[in-house]
Coordinates of N, CA and C and ligand atoms in Angstrom, one line a residue:
M1 N -109.1 120.7 13.5 CA -110.4 121.1 12.8 C -110.1 122.0 11.6
E2 N -111.0 121.8 10.6 CA -110.7 122.5 9.3 C -111.0 124.0 9.5
K3 N -110.2 124.8 8.8 CA -110.3 126.3 8.9 C -110.4 126.8 7.4
T4 N -111.1 128.0 7.3 CA -111.1 128.6 6.0 C -111.0 130.2 6.2
F5 N -110.6 130.8 5.1 CA -110.5 132.3 5.1 C -111.8 132.8 4.4
V6 N -112.4 133.8 5.1 CA -113.6 134.4 4.5 C -113.4 135.9 4.6
M7 N -113.8 136.7 3.6 CA -113.6 138.1 3.6 C -114.9 138.8 3.1
V8 N -115.4 139.7 3.9 CA -116.5 140.6 3.5 C -115.8 141.7 2.7
K9 N -116.2 141.7 1.4 CA -115.5 142.7 0.5 C -116.0 144.1 0.7
P10 N -115.3 145.1 0.1 CA -115.7 146.5 0.3 C -117.2 146.8 0.1
D11 N -117.8 146.2 -0.8 CA -119.3 146.4 -1.0 C -120.1 145.9 0.1
G12 N -119.7 144.7 0.7 CA -120.4 144.1 1.8 C -120.3 145.0 3.0
V13 N -119.0 145.5 3.3 CA -118.8 146.4 4.4 C -119.6 147.7 4.3
Q14 N -119.5 148.3 3.1 CA -120.2 149.6 2.8 C -121.8 149.4 3.0
R15 N -122.3 148.2 2.7 CA -123.7 148.0 2.8 C -124.2 147.5 4.1
G16 N -123.2 147.5 5.1 CA -123.6 147.1 6.4 C -123.9 145.6 6.6
L17 N -123.2 144.7 5.8 CA -123.5 143.3 5.8 C -122.6 142.5 6.7
I18 N -121.7 143.1 7.4 CA -120.7 142.3 8.2 C -121.5 141.5 9.2
G19 N -122.4 142.2 10.0 CA -123.2 141.5 11.0 C -124.0 140.3 10.5
E20 N -124.7 140.6 9.3 CA -125.5 139.5 8.7 C -124.7 138.3 8.3
I21 N -123.5 138.6 7.8 CA -122.7 137.5 7.3 C -122.1 136.7 8.5
V22 N -121.6 137.4 9.5 CA -121.1 136.8 10.7 C -122.2 135.9 11.4
A23 N -123.4 136.5 11.4 CA -124.5 135.8 12.1 C -124.8 134.5 11.3
R24 N -124.7 134.5 10.0 CA -125.0 133.3 9.3 C -124.0 132.2 9.6
F25 N -122.8 132.6 9.7 CA -121.7 131.6 10.0 C -121.9 131.1 11.5
E26 N -122.2 132.0 12.4 CA -122.4 131.6 13.8 C -123.6 130.7 14.0
K27 N -124.7 131.1 13.3 CA -125.9 130.3 13.4 C -125.7 128.9 12.8
K28 N -124.9 128.8 11.8 CA -124.6 127.5 11.2 C -123.9 126.6 12.2
G29 N -123.2 127.2 13.1 CA -122.5 126.4 14.1 C -120.9 126.6 14.0
Y30 N -120.5 127.5 13.2 CA -119.1 127.6 13.0 C -118.5 128.7 14.0
K31 N -117.2 128.7 14.1 CA -116.5 129.5 15.2 C -115.5 130.4 14.5
M32 N -115.7 131.7 14.8 CA -114.7 132.7 14.3 C -113.4 132.6 15.2
V33 N -112.3 132.4 14.6 CA -111.1 132.3 15.4 C -110.1 133.5 15.0
G34 N -110.5 134.3 14.1 CA -109.7 135.5 13.7 C -110.6 136.4 12.9
G35 N -110.5 137.8 13.2 CA -111.3 138.7 12.5 C -110.7 140.1 12.6
K36 N -110.7 140.9 11.5 CA -110.2 142.2 11.5 C -110.7 143.0 10.3
L37 N -110.9 144.3 10.6 CA -111.3 145.3 9.6 C -110.0 145.9 9.1
L38 N -109.8 145.9 7.8 CA -108.6 146.6 7.3 C -108.7 147.1 5.9
T39 N -108.0 148.2 5.6 CA -107.9 148.7 4.2 C -106.7 147.9 3.6
V40 N -107.0 147.2 2.5 CA -106.0 146.2 2.0 C -104.9 146.9 1.2
P41 N -103.6 146.7 1.6 CA -102.5 147.2 0.8 C -102.5 146.6 -0.6
R42 N -102.2 147.3 -1.6 CA -102.2 146.8 -3.0 C -101.4 145.5 -3.1
S43 N -100.2 145.5 -2.4 CA -99.3 144.3 -2.5 C -100.1 143.0 -2.0
L44 N -100.8 143.2 -1.0 CA -101.6 142.0 -0.4 C -102.7 141.6 -1.4
A45 N -103.4 142.6 -1.9 CA -104.5 142.3 -2.9 C -103.9 141.6 -4.1
E46 N -102.8 142.0 -4.6 CA -102.2 141.4 -5.8 C -101.7 140.0 -5.5
E47 N -101.2 139.8 -4.3 CA -100.8 138.4 -3.9 C -102.0 137.5 -3.7
H48 N -103.0 138.0 -3.0 CA -104.2 137.2 -2.7 C -104.8 136.7 -4.1
Y49 N -104.9 137.7 -5.1 CA -105.5 137.3 -6.3 C -104.5 136.9 -7.4
A50 N -103.3 136.5 -7.0 CA -102.2 136.2 -8.0 C -102.7 135.2 -9.1
E51 N -103.6 134.3 -8.8 CA -104.0 133.3 -9.8 C -104.8 134.0 -10.9
H52 N -105.3 135.2 -10.7 CA -106.1 135.9 -11.7 C -105.3 137.0 -12.4
K53 N -104.0 137.0 -12.2 CA -103.1 138.0 -12.7 C -103.2 138.3 -14.2
E54 N -103.5 137.2 -15.0 CA -103.5 137.4 -16.5 C -105.0 137.7 -17.0
R55 N -105.9 137.7 -16.0 CA -107.3 137.9 -16.4 C -107.5 139.4 -16.8
P56 N -108.4 139.7 -17.7 CA -108.6 141.1 -18.1 C -109.1 142.0 -16.9
F57 N -109.8 141.3 -15.9 CA -110.4 142.1 -14.9 C -109.5 142.3 -13.6
F58 N -108.2 141.8 -13.8 CA -107.3 141.8 -12.6 C -107.1 143.2 -12.0
G59 N -106.9 144.2 -12.8 CA -106.7 145.5 -12.4 C -107.9 146.1 -11.6
E60 N -109.0 145.8 -12.3 CA -110.3 146.3 -11.7 C -110.6 145.6 -10.3
L61 N -110.2 144.3 -10.3 CA -110.4 143.5 -9.0 C -109.6 144.1 -7.9
V62 N -108.3 144.4 -8.2 CA -107.4 144.9 -7.2 C -107.8 146.3 -6.8
D63 N -108.2 147.1 -7.8 CA -108.7 148.5 -7.5 C -109.9 148.4 -6.5
F64 N -110.8 147.5 -6.8 CA -112.0 147.4 -6.0 C -111.7 146.9 -4.5
I65 N -110.8 145.9 -4.4 CA -110.6 145.3 -3.1 C -109.8 146.2 -2.2
T66 N -109.1 147.2 -2.8 CA -108.3 148.1 -2.1 C -109.0 149.5 -1.9
S67 N -110.2 149.6 -2.4 CA -110.9 150.9 -2.5 C -111.5 151.3 -1.1
S68 N -111.8 150.4 -0.3 CA -112.3 150.8 1.1 C -112.2 149.5 1.9
P69 N -112.4 149.6 3.3 CA -112.1 148.4 4.1 C -112.8 147.1 3.8
V70 N -112.2 146.0 4.1 CA -112.8 144.7 4.1 C -112.8 144.2 5.5
F71 N -113.6 143.1 5.7 CA -113.6 142.5 7.0 C -113.1 141.0 6.8
A72 N -111.8 140.8 7.2 CA -111.2 139.5 6.9 C -111.4 138.6 8.2
M73 N -111.6 137.3 7.9 CA -111.9 136.4 9.0 C -111.3 135.0 8.8
V74 N -111.1 134.3 9.9 CA -110.8 132.9 9.8 C -111.9 132.2 10.6
W75 N -112.5 131.2 9.9 CA -113.6 130.4 10.5 C -113.2 129.0 10.6
E76 N -113.7 128.3 11.7 CA -113.3 127.0 11.9 C -114.5 126.1 12.1
G77 N -114.5 124.9 11.6 CA -115.6 123.9 11.8 C -115.5 122.8 10.8
E78 N -116.3 121.8 11.1 CA -116.3 120.5 10.3 C -116.6 120.8 8.8
N79 N -115.8 120.4 7.9 CA -116.1 120.5 6.5 C -116.4 122.0 6.0
I80 N -115.7 122.9 6.7 CA -116.1 124.3 6.6 C -115.8 124.9 5.2
I81 N -114.7 124.4 4.6 CA -114.3 125.0 3.3 C -115.4 124.9 2.3
K82 N -115.9 123.7 2.1 CA -116.9 123.4 1.2 C -118.3 124.0 1.6
T83 N -118.6 123.9 2.8 CA -119.9 124.4 3.3 C -119.9 126.0 3.2
A84 N -118.8 126.6 3.5 CA -118.8 128.1 3.4 C -119.1 128.5 2.0
R85 N -118.5 127.8 1.0 CA -118.7 128.1 -0.4 C -120.2 127.9 -0.8
Q86 N -120.8 126.9 -0.2 CA -122.2 126.7 -0.5 C -123.1 127.8 0.1
M87 N -122.7 128.3 1.3 CA -123.4 129.4 2.0 C -123.2 130.7 1.2
M88 N -122.1 130.8 0.6 CA -121.8 132.1 -0.2 C -122.6 132.1 -1.5
G89 N -122.7 130.9 -2.1 CA -123.3 130.9 -3.5 C -122.3 131.1 -4.6
T90 N -122.7 130.9 -5.8 CA -121.8 130.9 -6.9 C -121.2 132.3 -7.1
T91 N -120.1 132.4 -7.8 CA -119.3 133.7 -8.0 C -120.2 134.7 -8.6
K92 N -121.0 134.3 -9.6 CA -121.9 135.3 -10.2 C -123.2 135.4 -9.4
P93 N -123.4 136.5 -8.7 CA -124.6 136.6 -7.9 C -125.9 136.4 -8.6
A94 N -125.9 136.8 -9.9 CA -127.2 136.7 -10.7 C -127.6 135.2 -10.8
E95 N -126.5 134.3 -10.7 CA -126.8 132.9 -10.9 C -126.9 132.2 -9.5
A96 N -126.6 132.9 -8.4 CA -126.5 132.3 -7.1 C -127.9 132.0 -6.6
A97 N -128.1 130.9 -5.9 CA -129.4 130.5 -5.4 C -129.9 131.4 -4.3
S98 N -131.2 131.6 -4.2 CA -131.7 132.3 -3.1 C -131.4 131.6 -1.8
G99 N -131.2 132.3 -0.7 CA -130.8 131.6 0.5 C -129.3 131.7 0.7
T100 N -128.5 131.9 -0.4 CA -127.1 132.0 -0.3 C -126.8 133.5 -0.1
I101 N -125.6 133.8 0.4 CA -125.2 135.2 0.7 C -125.2 136.0 -0.6
R102 N -124.6 135.5 -1.7 CA -124.5 136.2 -2.9 C -125.9 136.3 -3.6
G103 N -126.6 135.2 -3.5 CA -128.0 135.1 -4.1 C -128.9 136.1 -3.4
D104 N -128.8 136.3 -2.1 CA -129.7 137.2 -1.4 C -129.3 138.7 -1.5
F105 N -127.9 138.9 -1.6 CA -127.5 140.3 -1.5 C -126.7 140.9 -2.7
G106 N -126.3 140.0 -3.6 CA -125.4 140.5 -4.7 C -126.1 140.6 -6.0
V107 N -125.5 141.4 -6.9 CA -126.1 141.6 -8.2 C -125.0 141.4 -9.3
T108 N -123.8 142.0 -9.1 CA -122.8 141.9 -10.2 C -121.6 141.0 -9.7
V109 N -120.9 140.5 -10.7 CA -119.8 139.6 -10.4 C -118.6 140.3 -9.7
G110 N -118.4 141.6 -10.2 CA -117.3 142.4 -9.6 C -117.5 142.7 -8.1
K111 N -118.8 142.9 -7.8 CA -119.2 143.3 -6.4 C -120.0 142.2 -5.9
N112 N -119.3 141.1 -5.5 CA -120.1 139.9 -5.1 C -120.0 139.7 -3.6
I113 N -119.8 140.7 -2.8 CA -120.0 140.8 -1.4 C -119.0 140.0 -0.5
I114 N -118.6 138.8 -0.9 CA -117.8 137.9 0.0 C -116.8 137.1 -0.8
H115 N -115.8 136.7 -0.2 CA -114.8 135.8 -0.7 C -114.6 134.7 0.3
G116 N -114.4 133.5 -0.2 CA -114.1 132.3 0.7 C -113.1 131.4 -0.1
S117 N -112.2 130.8 0.7 CA -111.2 129.9 0.0 C -111.9 128.8 -0.7
D118 N -111.4 128.4 -1.9 CA -112.0 127.4 -2.7 C -111.5 126.0 -2.5
S119 N -110.4 125.8 -1.7 CA -109.9 124.5 -1.5 C -109.0 124.5 -0.2
A120 N -108.6 123.4 0.2 CA -107.7 123.3 1.4 C -106.4 124.0 1.2
T121 N -105.9 123.9 0.0 CA -104.6 124.5 -0.3 C -104.8 126.0 -0.3
S122 N -105.9 126.5 -0.9 CA -106.1 128.0 -0.9 C -106.4 128.5 0.5
A123 N -107.1 127.7 1.3 CA -107.4 128.1 2.7 C -106.1 128.3 3.5
E124 N -105.2 127.3 3.4 CA -103.9 127.4 4.1 C -103.1 128.6 3.6
R125 N -103.1 128.8 2.3 CA -102.3 129.9 1.7 C -102.9 131.3 2.2
E126 N -104.2 131.4 2.1 CA -104.9 132.7 2.3 C -104.9 133.0 3.8
I127 N -105.0 132.0 4.7 CA -105.0 132.3 6.1 C -103.6 132.8 6.5
S128 N -102.6 132.1 6.0 CA -101.2 132.6 6.4 C -100.8 133.9 5.7
L129 N -101.5 134.2 4.6 CA -101.2 135.5 4.0 C -101.9 136.7 4.7
W130 N -103.0 136.4 5.3 CA -103.8 137.5 5.9 C -103.7 137.6 7.4
F131 N -103.4 136.5 8.1 CA -103.3 136.5 9.5 C -102.0 135.9 10.1
K132 N -101.5 136.6 11.1 CA -100.4 136.1 11.8 C -100.9 135.0 12.8
E133 N -100.0 134.2 13.2 CA -100.4 133.1 14.1 C -101.1 133.7 15.4
E134 N -100.5 134.8 15.9 CA -101.0 135.4 17.1 C -102.3 136.2 16.9
E135 N -102.7 136.4 15.7 CA -104.0 137.0 15.4 C -105.2 136.0 15.4
Q136 N -104.8 134.7 15.6 CA -105.9 133.7 15.6 C -106.0 133.1 17.0
S137 N -107.2 133.0 17.5 CA -107.5 132.5 18.8 C -108.3 131.3 18.8
S138 N -107.6 130.2 18.9 CA -108.4 128.9 19.0 C -108.9 128.7 20.4
Y139 N -110.1 128.3 20.5 CA -110.7 128.1 21.8 C -111.8 127.0 21.8
T140 N -112.2 126.5 22.9 CA -113.2 125.5 23.0 C -114.5 126.2 23.4
K141 N -115.6 125.9 22.7 CA -116.9 126.4 23.0 C -117.4 125.7 24.3
K142 N -117.8 126.5 25.2 CA -118.3 125.9 26.5 C -119.8 126.0 26.6
V143 N -120.5 126.6 25.7 CA -121.9 126.7 25.7 C -122.6 126.1 24.5
Ligands
CMP1 P1 -113.6 135.9 -5.6 O1 -114.3 134.7 -5.0 O2 -113.1 136.9 -4.6 O3 -112.4 135.4 -6.5 C1 -112.1 136.1 -7.7 C2 -112.9 137.3 -8.0 O4 -112.8 137.8 -9.2 C3 -114.3 136.9 -7.9 O5 -114.7 136.6 -6.5 C4 -115.0 138.0 -8.5 O6 -115.4 139.1 -7.6 C5 -114.0 138.6 -9.4 N1 -114.4 138.4 -10.8 C6 -114.6 137.3 -11.5 N2 -115.0 137.6 -12.8 C7 -115.0 138.9 -12.9 C8 -115.2 139.8 -13.9 N3 -115.6 139.4 -15.2 N4 -115.1 141.2 -13.7 C9 -114.7 141.6 -12.5 N5 -114.4 140.8 -11.5 C10 -114.6 139.5 -11.7

């Protein structure tokens, strides 16, 4: 079954949106198979955002993501990589549709509440970067 990496960023945690975000994914029918609150080490933030290293906002991005805890998760479900991105809305919250997480709760691009893997390759890379095998619990839903 397809898996993706989702992270509630420091602004989302500070604003008390973990529960709202988890609820949206649960209600959609997806299954959380890994989840943890952590203050991100700078080295992990730099590796996670390595593709943006040359961007002018890279330093600001790493400063922000390490500034206070994030809630990192692995979610599982059919076609979840693409659907999670649709549920999140576009990167710029000002342009994100109402009904999406960023559209409903975000205002600025730097503080856009949530991150989700943008492809199967990214999902695989990000899950293994953030979660050890034993931190993921695959299980069958019985209800
Ligand atoms: P995310 O999906 O986590 O992936 C890269 C992040 O870079 C993106 O969300 C934004 O939060 C951030 N980002 C993109 N553009 C800018 C910008 N101009 N200034 C600050 N951060 C940005």
